[in-house]
PDB file of C-alpha atoms in Angstrom:
ATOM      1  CA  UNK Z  48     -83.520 113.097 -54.864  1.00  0.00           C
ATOM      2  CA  UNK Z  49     -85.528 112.424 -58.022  1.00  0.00           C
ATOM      3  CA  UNK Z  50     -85.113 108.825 -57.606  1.00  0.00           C
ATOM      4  CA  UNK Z  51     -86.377 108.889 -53.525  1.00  0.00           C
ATOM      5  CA  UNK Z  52     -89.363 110.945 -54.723  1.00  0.00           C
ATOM      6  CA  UNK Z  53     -90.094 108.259 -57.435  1.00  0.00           C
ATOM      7  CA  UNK Z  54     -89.558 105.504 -53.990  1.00  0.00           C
ATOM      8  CA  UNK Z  55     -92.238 107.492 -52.490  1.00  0.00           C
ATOM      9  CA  UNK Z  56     -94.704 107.905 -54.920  1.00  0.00           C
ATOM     10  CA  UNK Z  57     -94.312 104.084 -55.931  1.00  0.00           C
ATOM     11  CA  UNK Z  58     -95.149 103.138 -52.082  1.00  0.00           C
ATOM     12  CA  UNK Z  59     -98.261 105.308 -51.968  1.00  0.00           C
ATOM     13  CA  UNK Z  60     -99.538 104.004 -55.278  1.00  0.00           C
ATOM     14  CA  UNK Z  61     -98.972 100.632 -53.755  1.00  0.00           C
ATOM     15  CA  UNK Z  62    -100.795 101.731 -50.513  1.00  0.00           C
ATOM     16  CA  UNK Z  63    -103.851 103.011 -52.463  1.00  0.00           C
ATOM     17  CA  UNK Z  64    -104.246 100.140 -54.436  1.00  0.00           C
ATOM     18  CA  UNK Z  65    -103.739  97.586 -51.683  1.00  0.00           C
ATOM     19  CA  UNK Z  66    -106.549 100.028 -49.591  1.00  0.00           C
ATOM     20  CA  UNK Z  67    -108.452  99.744 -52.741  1.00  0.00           C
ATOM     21  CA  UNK Z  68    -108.630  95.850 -53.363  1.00  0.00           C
ATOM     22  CA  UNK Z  69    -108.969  95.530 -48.952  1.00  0.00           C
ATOM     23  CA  UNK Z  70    -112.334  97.965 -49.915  1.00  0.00           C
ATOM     24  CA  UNK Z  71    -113.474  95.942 -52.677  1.00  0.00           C
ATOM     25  CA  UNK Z  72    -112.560  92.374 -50.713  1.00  0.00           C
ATOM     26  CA  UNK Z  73    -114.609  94.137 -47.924  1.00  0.00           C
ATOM     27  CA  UNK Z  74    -118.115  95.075 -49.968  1.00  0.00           C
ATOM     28  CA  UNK Z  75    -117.383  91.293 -51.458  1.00  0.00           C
ATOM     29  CA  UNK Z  76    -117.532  89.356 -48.510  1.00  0.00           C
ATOM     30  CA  UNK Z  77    -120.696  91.655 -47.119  1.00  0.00           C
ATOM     31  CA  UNK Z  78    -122.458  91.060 -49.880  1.00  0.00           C
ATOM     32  CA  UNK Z  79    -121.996  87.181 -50.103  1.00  0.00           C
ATOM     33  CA  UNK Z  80    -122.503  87.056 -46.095  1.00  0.00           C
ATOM     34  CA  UNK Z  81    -125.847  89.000 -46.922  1.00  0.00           C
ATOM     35  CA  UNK Z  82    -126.619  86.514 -49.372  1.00  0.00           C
ATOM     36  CA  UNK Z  83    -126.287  83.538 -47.694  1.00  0.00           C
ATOM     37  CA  UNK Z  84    -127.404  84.722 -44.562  1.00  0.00           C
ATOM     38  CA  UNK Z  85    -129.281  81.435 -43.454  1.00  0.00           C
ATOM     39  CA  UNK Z  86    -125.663  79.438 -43.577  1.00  0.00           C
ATOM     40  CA  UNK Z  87    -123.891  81.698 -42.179  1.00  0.00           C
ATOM     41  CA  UNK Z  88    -125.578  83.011 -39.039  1.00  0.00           C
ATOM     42  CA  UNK Z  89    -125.382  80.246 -37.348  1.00  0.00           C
ATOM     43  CA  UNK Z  90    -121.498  79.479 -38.081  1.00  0.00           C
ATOM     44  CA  UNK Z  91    -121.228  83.061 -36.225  1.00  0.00           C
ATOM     45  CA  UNK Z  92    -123.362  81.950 -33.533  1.00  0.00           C
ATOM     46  CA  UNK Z  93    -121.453  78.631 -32.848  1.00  0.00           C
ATOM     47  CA  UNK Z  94    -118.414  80.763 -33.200  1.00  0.00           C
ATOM     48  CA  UNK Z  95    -119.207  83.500 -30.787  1.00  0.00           C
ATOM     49  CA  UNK Z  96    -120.641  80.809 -28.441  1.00  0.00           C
ATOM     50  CA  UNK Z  97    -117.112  78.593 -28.634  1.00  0.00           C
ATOM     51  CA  UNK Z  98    -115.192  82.065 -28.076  1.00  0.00           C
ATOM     52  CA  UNK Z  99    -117.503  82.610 -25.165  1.00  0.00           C
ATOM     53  CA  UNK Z 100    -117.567  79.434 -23.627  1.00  0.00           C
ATOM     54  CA  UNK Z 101    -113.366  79.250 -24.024  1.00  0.00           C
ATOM     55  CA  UNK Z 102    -112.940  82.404 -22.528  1.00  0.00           C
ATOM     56  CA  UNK Z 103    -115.392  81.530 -19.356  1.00  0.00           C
ATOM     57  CA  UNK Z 104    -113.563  78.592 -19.157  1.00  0.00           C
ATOM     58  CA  UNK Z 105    -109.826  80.029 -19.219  1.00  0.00           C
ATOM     59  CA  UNK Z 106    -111.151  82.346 -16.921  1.00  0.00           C
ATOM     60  CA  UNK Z 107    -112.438  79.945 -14.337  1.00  0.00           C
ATOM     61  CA  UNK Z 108    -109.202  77.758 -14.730  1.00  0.00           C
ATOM     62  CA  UNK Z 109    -107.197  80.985 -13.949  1.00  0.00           C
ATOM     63  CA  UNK Z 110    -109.535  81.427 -10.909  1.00  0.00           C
ATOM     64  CA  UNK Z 111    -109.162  77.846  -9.955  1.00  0.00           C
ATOM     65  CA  UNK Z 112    -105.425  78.243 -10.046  1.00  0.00           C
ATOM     66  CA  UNK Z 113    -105.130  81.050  -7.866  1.00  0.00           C
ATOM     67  CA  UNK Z 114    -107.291  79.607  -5.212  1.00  0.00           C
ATOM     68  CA  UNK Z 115    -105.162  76.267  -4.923  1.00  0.00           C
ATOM     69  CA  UNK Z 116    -102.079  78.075  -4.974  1.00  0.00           C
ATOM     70  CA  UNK Z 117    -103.764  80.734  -2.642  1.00  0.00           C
ATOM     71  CA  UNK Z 118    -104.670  77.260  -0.260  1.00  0.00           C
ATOM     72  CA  UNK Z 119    -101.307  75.585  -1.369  1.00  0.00           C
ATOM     73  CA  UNK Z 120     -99.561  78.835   0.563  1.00  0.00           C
ATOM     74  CA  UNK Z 121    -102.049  78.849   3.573  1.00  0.00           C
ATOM     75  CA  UNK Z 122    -101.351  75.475   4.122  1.00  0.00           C
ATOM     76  CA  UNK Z 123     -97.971  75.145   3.982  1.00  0.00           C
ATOM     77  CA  UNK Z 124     -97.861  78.480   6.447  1.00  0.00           C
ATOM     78  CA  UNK Z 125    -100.063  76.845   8.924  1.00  0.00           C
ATOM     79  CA  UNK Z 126     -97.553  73.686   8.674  1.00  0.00           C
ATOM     80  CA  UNK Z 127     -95.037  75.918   9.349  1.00  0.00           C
ATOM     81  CA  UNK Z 128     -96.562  77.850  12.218  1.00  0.00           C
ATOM     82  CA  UNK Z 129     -97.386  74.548  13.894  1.00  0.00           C
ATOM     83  CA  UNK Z 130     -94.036  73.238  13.591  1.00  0.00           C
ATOM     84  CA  UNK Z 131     -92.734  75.888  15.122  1.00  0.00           C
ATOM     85  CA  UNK Z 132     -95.015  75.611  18.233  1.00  0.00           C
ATOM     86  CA  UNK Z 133     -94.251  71.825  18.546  1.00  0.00           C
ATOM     87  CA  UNK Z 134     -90.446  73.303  18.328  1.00  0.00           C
ATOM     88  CA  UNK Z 135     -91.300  75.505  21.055  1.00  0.00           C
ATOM     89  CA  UNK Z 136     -91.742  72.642  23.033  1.00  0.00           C
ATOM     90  CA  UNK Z 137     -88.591  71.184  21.847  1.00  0.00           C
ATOM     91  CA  UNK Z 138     -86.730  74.201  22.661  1.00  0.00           C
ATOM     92  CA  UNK Z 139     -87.882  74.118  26.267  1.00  0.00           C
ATOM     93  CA  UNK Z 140     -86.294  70.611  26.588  1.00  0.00           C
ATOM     94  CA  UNK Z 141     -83.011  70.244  28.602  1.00  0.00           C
ATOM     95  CA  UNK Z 142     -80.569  68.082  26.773  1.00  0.00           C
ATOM     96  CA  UNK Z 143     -81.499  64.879  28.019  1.00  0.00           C
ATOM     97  CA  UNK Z 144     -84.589  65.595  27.953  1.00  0.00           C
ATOM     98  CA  UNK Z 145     -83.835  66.095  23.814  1.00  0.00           C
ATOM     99  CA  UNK Z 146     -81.979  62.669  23.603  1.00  0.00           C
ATOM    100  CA  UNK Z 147     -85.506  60.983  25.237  1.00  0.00           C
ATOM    101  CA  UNK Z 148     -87.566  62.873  23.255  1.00  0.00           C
ATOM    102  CA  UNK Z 149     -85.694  62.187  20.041  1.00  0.00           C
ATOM    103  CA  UNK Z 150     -85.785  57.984  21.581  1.00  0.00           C
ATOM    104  CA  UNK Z 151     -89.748  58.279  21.658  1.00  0.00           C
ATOM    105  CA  UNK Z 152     -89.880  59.512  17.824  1.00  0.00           C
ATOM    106  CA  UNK Z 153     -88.106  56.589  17.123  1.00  0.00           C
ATOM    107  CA  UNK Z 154     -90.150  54.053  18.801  1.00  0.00           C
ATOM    108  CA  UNK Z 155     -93.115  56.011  17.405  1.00  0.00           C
ATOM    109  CA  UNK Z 156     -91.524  55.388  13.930  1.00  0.00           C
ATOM    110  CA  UNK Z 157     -91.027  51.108  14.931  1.00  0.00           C
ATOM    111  CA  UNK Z 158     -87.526  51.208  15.671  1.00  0.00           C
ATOM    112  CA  UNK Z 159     -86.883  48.399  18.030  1.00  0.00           C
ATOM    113  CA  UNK Z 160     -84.976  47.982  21.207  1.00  0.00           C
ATOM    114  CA  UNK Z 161     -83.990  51.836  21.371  1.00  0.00           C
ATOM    115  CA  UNK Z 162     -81.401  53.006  23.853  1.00  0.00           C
ATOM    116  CA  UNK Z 163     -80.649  56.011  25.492  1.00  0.00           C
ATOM    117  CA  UNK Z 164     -76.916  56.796  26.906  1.00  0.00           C
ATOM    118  CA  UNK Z 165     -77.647  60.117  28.480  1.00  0.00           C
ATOM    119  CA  UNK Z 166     -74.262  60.744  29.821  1.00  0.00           C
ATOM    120  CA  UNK Z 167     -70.663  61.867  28.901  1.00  0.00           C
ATOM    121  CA  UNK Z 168     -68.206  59.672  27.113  1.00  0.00           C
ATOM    122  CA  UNK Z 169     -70.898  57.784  25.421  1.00  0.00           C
ATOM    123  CA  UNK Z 170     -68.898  58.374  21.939  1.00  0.00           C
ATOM    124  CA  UNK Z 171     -71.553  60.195  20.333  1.00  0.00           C
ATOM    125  CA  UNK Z 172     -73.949  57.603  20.227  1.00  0.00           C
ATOM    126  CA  UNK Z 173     -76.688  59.546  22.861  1.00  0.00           C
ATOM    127  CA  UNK Z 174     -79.421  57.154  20.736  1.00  0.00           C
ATOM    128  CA  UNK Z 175     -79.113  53.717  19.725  1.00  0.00           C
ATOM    129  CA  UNK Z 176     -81.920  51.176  18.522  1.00  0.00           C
ATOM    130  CA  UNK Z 177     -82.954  48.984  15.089  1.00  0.00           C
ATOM    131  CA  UNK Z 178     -84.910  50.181  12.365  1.00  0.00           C
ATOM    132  CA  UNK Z 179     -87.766  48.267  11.315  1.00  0.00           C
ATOM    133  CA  UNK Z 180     -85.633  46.258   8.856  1.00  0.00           C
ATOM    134  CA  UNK Z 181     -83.073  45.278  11.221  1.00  0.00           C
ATOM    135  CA  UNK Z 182     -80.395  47.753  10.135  1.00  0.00           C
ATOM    136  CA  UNK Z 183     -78.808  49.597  13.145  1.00  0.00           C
ATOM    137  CA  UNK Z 184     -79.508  53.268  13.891  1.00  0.00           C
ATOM    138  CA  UNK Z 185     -77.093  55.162  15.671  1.00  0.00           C
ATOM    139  CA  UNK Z 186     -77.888  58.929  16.510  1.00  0.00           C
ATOM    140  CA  UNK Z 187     -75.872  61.999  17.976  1.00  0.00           C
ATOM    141  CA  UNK Z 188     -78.439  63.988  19.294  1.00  0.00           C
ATOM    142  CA  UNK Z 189     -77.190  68.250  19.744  1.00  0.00           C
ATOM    143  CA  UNK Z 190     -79.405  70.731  21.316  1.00  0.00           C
ATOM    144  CA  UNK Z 191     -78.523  73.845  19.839  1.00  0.00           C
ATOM    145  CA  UNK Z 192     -80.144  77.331  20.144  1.00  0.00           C
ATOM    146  CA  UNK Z 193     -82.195  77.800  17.523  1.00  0.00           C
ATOM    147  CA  UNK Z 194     -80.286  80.427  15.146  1.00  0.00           C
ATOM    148  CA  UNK Z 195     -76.901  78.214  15.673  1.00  0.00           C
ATOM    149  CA  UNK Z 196     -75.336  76.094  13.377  1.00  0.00           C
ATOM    150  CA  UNK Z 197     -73.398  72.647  13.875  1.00  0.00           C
ATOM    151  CA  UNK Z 198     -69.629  73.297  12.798  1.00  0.00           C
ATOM    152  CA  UNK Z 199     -67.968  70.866  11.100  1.00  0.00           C
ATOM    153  CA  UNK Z 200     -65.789  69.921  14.426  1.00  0.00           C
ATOM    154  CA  UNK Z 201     -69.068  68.193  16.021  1.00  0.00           C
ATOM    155  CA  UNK Z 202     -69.363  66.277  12.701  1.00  0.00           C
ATOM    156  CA  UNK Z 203     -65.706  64.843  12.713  1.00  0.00           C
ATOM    157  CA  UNK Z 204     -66.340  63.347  15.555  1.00  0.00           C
ATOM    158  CA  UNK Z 205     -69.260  61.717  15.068  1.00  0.00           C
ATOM    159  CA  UNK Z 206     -67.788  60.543  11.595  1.00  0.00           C
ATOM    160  CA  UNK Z 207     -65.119  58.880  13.967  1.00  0.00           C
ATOM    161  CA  UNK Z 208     -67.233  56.904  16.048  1.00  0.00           C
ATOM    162  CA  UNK Z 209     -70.397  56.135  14.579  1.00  0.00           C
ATOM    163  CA  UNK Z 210     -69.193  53.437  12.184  1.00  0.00           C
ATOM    164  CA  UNK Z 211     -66.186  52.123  13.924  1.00  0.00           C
ATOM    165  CA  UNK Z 212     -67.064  52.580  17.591  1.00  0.00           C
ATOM    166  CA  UNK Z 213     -70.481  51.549  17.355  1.00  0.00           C
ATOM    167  CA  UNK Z 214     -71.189  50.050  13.632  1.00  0.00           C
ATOM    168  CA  UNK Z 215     -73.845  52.196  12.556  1.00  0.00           C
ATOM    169  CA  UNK Z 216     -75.519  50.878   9.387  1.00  0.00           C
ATOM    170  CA  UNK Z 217     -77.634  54.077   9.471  1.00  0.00           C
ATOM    171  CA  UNK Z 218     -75.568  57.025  11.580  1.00  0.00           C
ATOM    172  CA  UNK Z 219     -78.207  59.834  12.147  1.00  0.00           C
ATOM    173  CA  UNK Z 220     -76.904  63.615  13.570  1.00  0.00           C
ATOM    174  CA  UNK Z 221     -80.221  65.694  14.524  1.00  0.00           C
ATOM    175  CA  UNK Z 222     -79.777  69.278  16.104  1.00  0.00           C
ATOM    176  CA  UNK Z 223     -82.338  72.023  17.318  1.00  0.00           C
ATOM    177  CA  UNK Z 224     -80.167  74.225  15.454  1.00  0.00           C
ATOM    178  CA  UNK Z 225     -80.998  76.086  12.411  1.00  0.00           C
ATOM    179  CA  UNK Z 226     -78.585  74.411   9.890  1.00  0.00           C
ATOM    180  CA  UNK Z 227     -75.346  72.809   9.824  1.00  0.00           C
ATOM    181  CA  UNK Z 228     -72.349  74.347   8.628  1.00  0.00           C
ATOM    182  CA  UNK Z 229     -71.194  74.054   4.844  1.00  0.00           C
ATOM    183  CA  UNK Z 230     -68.440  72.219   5.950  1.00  0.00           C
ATOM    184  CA  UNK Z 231     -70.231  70.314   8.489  1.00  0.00           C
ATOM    185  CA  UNK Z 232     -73.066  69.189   6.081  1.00  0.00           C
ATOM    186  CA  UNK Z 233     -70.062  68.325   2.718  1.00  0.00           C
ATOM    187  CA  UNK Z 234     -68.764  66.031   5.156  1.00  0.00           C
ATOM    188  CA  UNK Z 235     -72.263  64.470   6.414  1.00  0.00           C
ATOM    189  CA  UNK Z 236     -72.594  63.284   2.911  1.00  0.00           C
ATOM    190  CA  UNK Z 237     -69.283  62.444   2.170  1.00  0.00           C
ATOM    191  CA  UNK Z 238     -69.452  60.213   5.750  1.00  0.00           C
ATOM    192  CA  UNK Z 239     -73.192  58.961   4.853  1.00  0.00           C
ATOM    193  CA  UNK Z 240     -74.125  60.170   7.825  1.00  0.00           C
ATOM    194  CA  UNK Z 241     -77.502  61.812   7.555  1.00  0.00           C
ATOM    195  CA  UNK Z 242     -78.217  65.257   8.971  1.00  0.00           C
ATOM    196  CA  UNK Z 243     -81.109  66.433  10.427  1.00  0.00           C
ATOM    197  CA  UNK Z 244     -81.250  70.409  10.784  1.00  0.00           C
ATOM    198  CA  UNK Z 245     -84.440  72.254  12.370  1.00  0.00           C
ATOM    199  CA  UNK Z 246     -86.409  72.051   9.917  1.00  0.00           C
ATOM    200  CA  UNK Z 247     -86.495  68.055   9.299  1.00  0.00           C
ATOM    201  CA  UNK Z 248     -87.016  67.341  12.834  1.00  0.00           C
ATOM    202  CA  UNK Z 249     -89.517  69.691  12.860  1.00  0.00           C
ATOM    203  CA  UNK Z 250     -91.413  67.609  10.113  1.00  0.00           C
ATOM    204  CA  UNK Z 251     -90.107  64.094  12.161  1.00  0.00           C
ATOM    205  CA  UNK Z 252     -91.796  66.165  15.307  1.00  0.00           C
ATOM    206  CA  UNK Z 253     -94.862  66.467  13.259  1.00  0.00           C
ATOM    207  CA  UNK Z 254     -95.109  63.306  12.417  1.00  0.00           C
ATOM    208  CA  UNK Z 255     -92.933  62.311   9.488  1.00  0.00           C
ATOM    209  CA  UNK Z 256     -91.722  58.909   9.482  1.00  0.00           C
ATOM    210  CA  UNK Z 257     -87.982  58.670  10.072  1.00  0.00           C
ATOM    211  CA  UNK Z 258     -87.133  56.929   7.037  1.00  0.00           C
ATOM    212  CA  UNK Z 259     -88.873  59.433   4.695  1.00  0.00           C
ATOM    213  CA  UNK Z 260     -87.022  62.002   6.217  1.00  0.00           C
ATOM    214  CA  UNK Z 261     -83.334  60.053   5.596  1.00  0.00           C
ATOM    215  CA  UNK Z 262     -83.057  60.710   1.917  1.00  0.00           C
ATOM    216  CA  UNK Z 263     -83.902  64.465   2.482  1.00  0.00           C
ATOM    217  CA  UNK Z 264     -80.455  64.429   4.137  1.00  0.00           C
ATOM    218  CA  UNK Z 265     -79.254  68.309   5.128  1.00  0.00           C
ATOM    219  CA  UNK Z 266     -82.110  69.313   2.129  1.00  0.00           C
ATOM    220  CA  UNK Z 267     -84.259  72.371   2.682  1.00  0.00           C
ATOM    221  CA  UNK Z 268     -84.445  75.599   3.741  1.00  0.00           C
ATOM    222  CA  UNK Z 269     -82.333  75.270   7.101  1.00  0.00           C
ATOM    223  CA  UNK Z 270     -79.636  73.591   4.836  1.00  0.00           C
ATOM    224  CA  UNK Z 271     -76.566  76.158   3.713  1.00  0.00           C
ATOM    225  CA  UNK Z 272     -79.397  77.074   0.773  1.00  0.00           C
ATOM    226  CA  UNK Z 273     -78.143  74.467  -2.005  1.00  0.00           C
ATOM    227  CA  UNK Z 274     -76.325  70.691  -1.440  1.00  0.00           C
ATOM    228  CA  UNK Z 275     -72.529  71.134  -1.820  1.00  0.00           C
ATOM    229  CA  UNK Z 276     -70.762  69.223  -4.167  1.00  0.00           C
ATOM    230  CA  UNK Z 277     -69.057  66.070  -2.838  1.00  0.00           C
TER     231      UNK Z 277
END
């Protein structure tokens, strides 16, 4: 006990003295800042003017932050909402209807000497043409409802045919549909065959060229939510 309350004094001892010098180091400094006034004022001036001027400016980066993220958002909403309205339009397309629609995006795009089958048996090649560089495109075009998915069955046998049947050197599967199928979309990239959910031919609808939209590949949010592995 003795030696705790000899702890304790020694600590408050230490506090007084260190409150002590902090006083002393205190009526110092006033009394050289009243001294030498004329230097010093305007070092606090400049000083309170930097701090001012910072914080205005931190403030008005902030500010411009929000509003381009608060315009990034907008934006990318409207994109969205208009999509979805050229969709609409999509949507109200009968199936071969679809196959000459997605034969016009292509021509928009330069593909040459584009082909529709738009009948049975045609081996899942509903679209064929030449991209600008000469390589051949060969797409399976599905018109699904909009919530549905492509299962991996649909995918097998385009796999089958669109390199063998019909030498594809670029073998494109596009659907109305929301998304394709894990499954459906491991294969896709497995195959190289690129898939093209709602949501990229909903940008190729809006006008993105066809071969941006080929490395995106089964990306975004009407994918299964990440790539799987291959």
């Amino acid at each position: 006990m003795a030696a705790r309350r000899s702890r304790r004094r020694s600590k408050k001892q230490t506090r007084k003295k260190l409150q002590v010098w902090g006083a002393m180091a205190a009526v110092i400094a006033v009394v050289w800042v009243a001294g030498n006034w004329s230097m010093v004022w305007p070092v606090l001036v400049a000083v309170l003017a930097a701090a001012v001027l910072g914080g205005a400016g931190w403030a008005l980066l902030r500010a411009h932050r929000r509003a381009v993220g608060r315009d990034r958002a907008w934006r990318a909403q409207e994109e969205a909402q208009a999509r979805e309205l050229s969709m609409a339009q999509v949507d109200a397309l009968t199936w071969q209807e679809f196959e000459t629609y997605v034969a016009e995006l292509c021509r928009r795009d330069g593909c040459r000497d584009v082909v529709v089958s738009g009948k049975s048996g045609d081996l899942g090649a509903d679209v064929v043409g030449y991209l600008a560089d000469g390589r051949k495109l060969v797409i399976q075009c599905k018109k699904y409802a909009p919530h549905r998915r492509v299962p991996s069955q649909d995918m097998q046998k385009f796999v089958g045919t669109a390199r063998l049947e019909h030498r594809a050197d670029v073998a494109l599967f596009v659907t109305t549909g929301h998304a394709f199928t894990r499954d459906a979309l491991g294969l896709a990239l497995r195959q190289d065959i690129v898939a093209l959910h709602r949501d990229l031919l909903g940008s190729w609808v809006k006008g993105a060229h066809l071969e941006s939209l080929i490395p995106l590949n089964g990306s975004g949010d009407g994918g299964t939510g990440r790539r799987p592995s291959v």
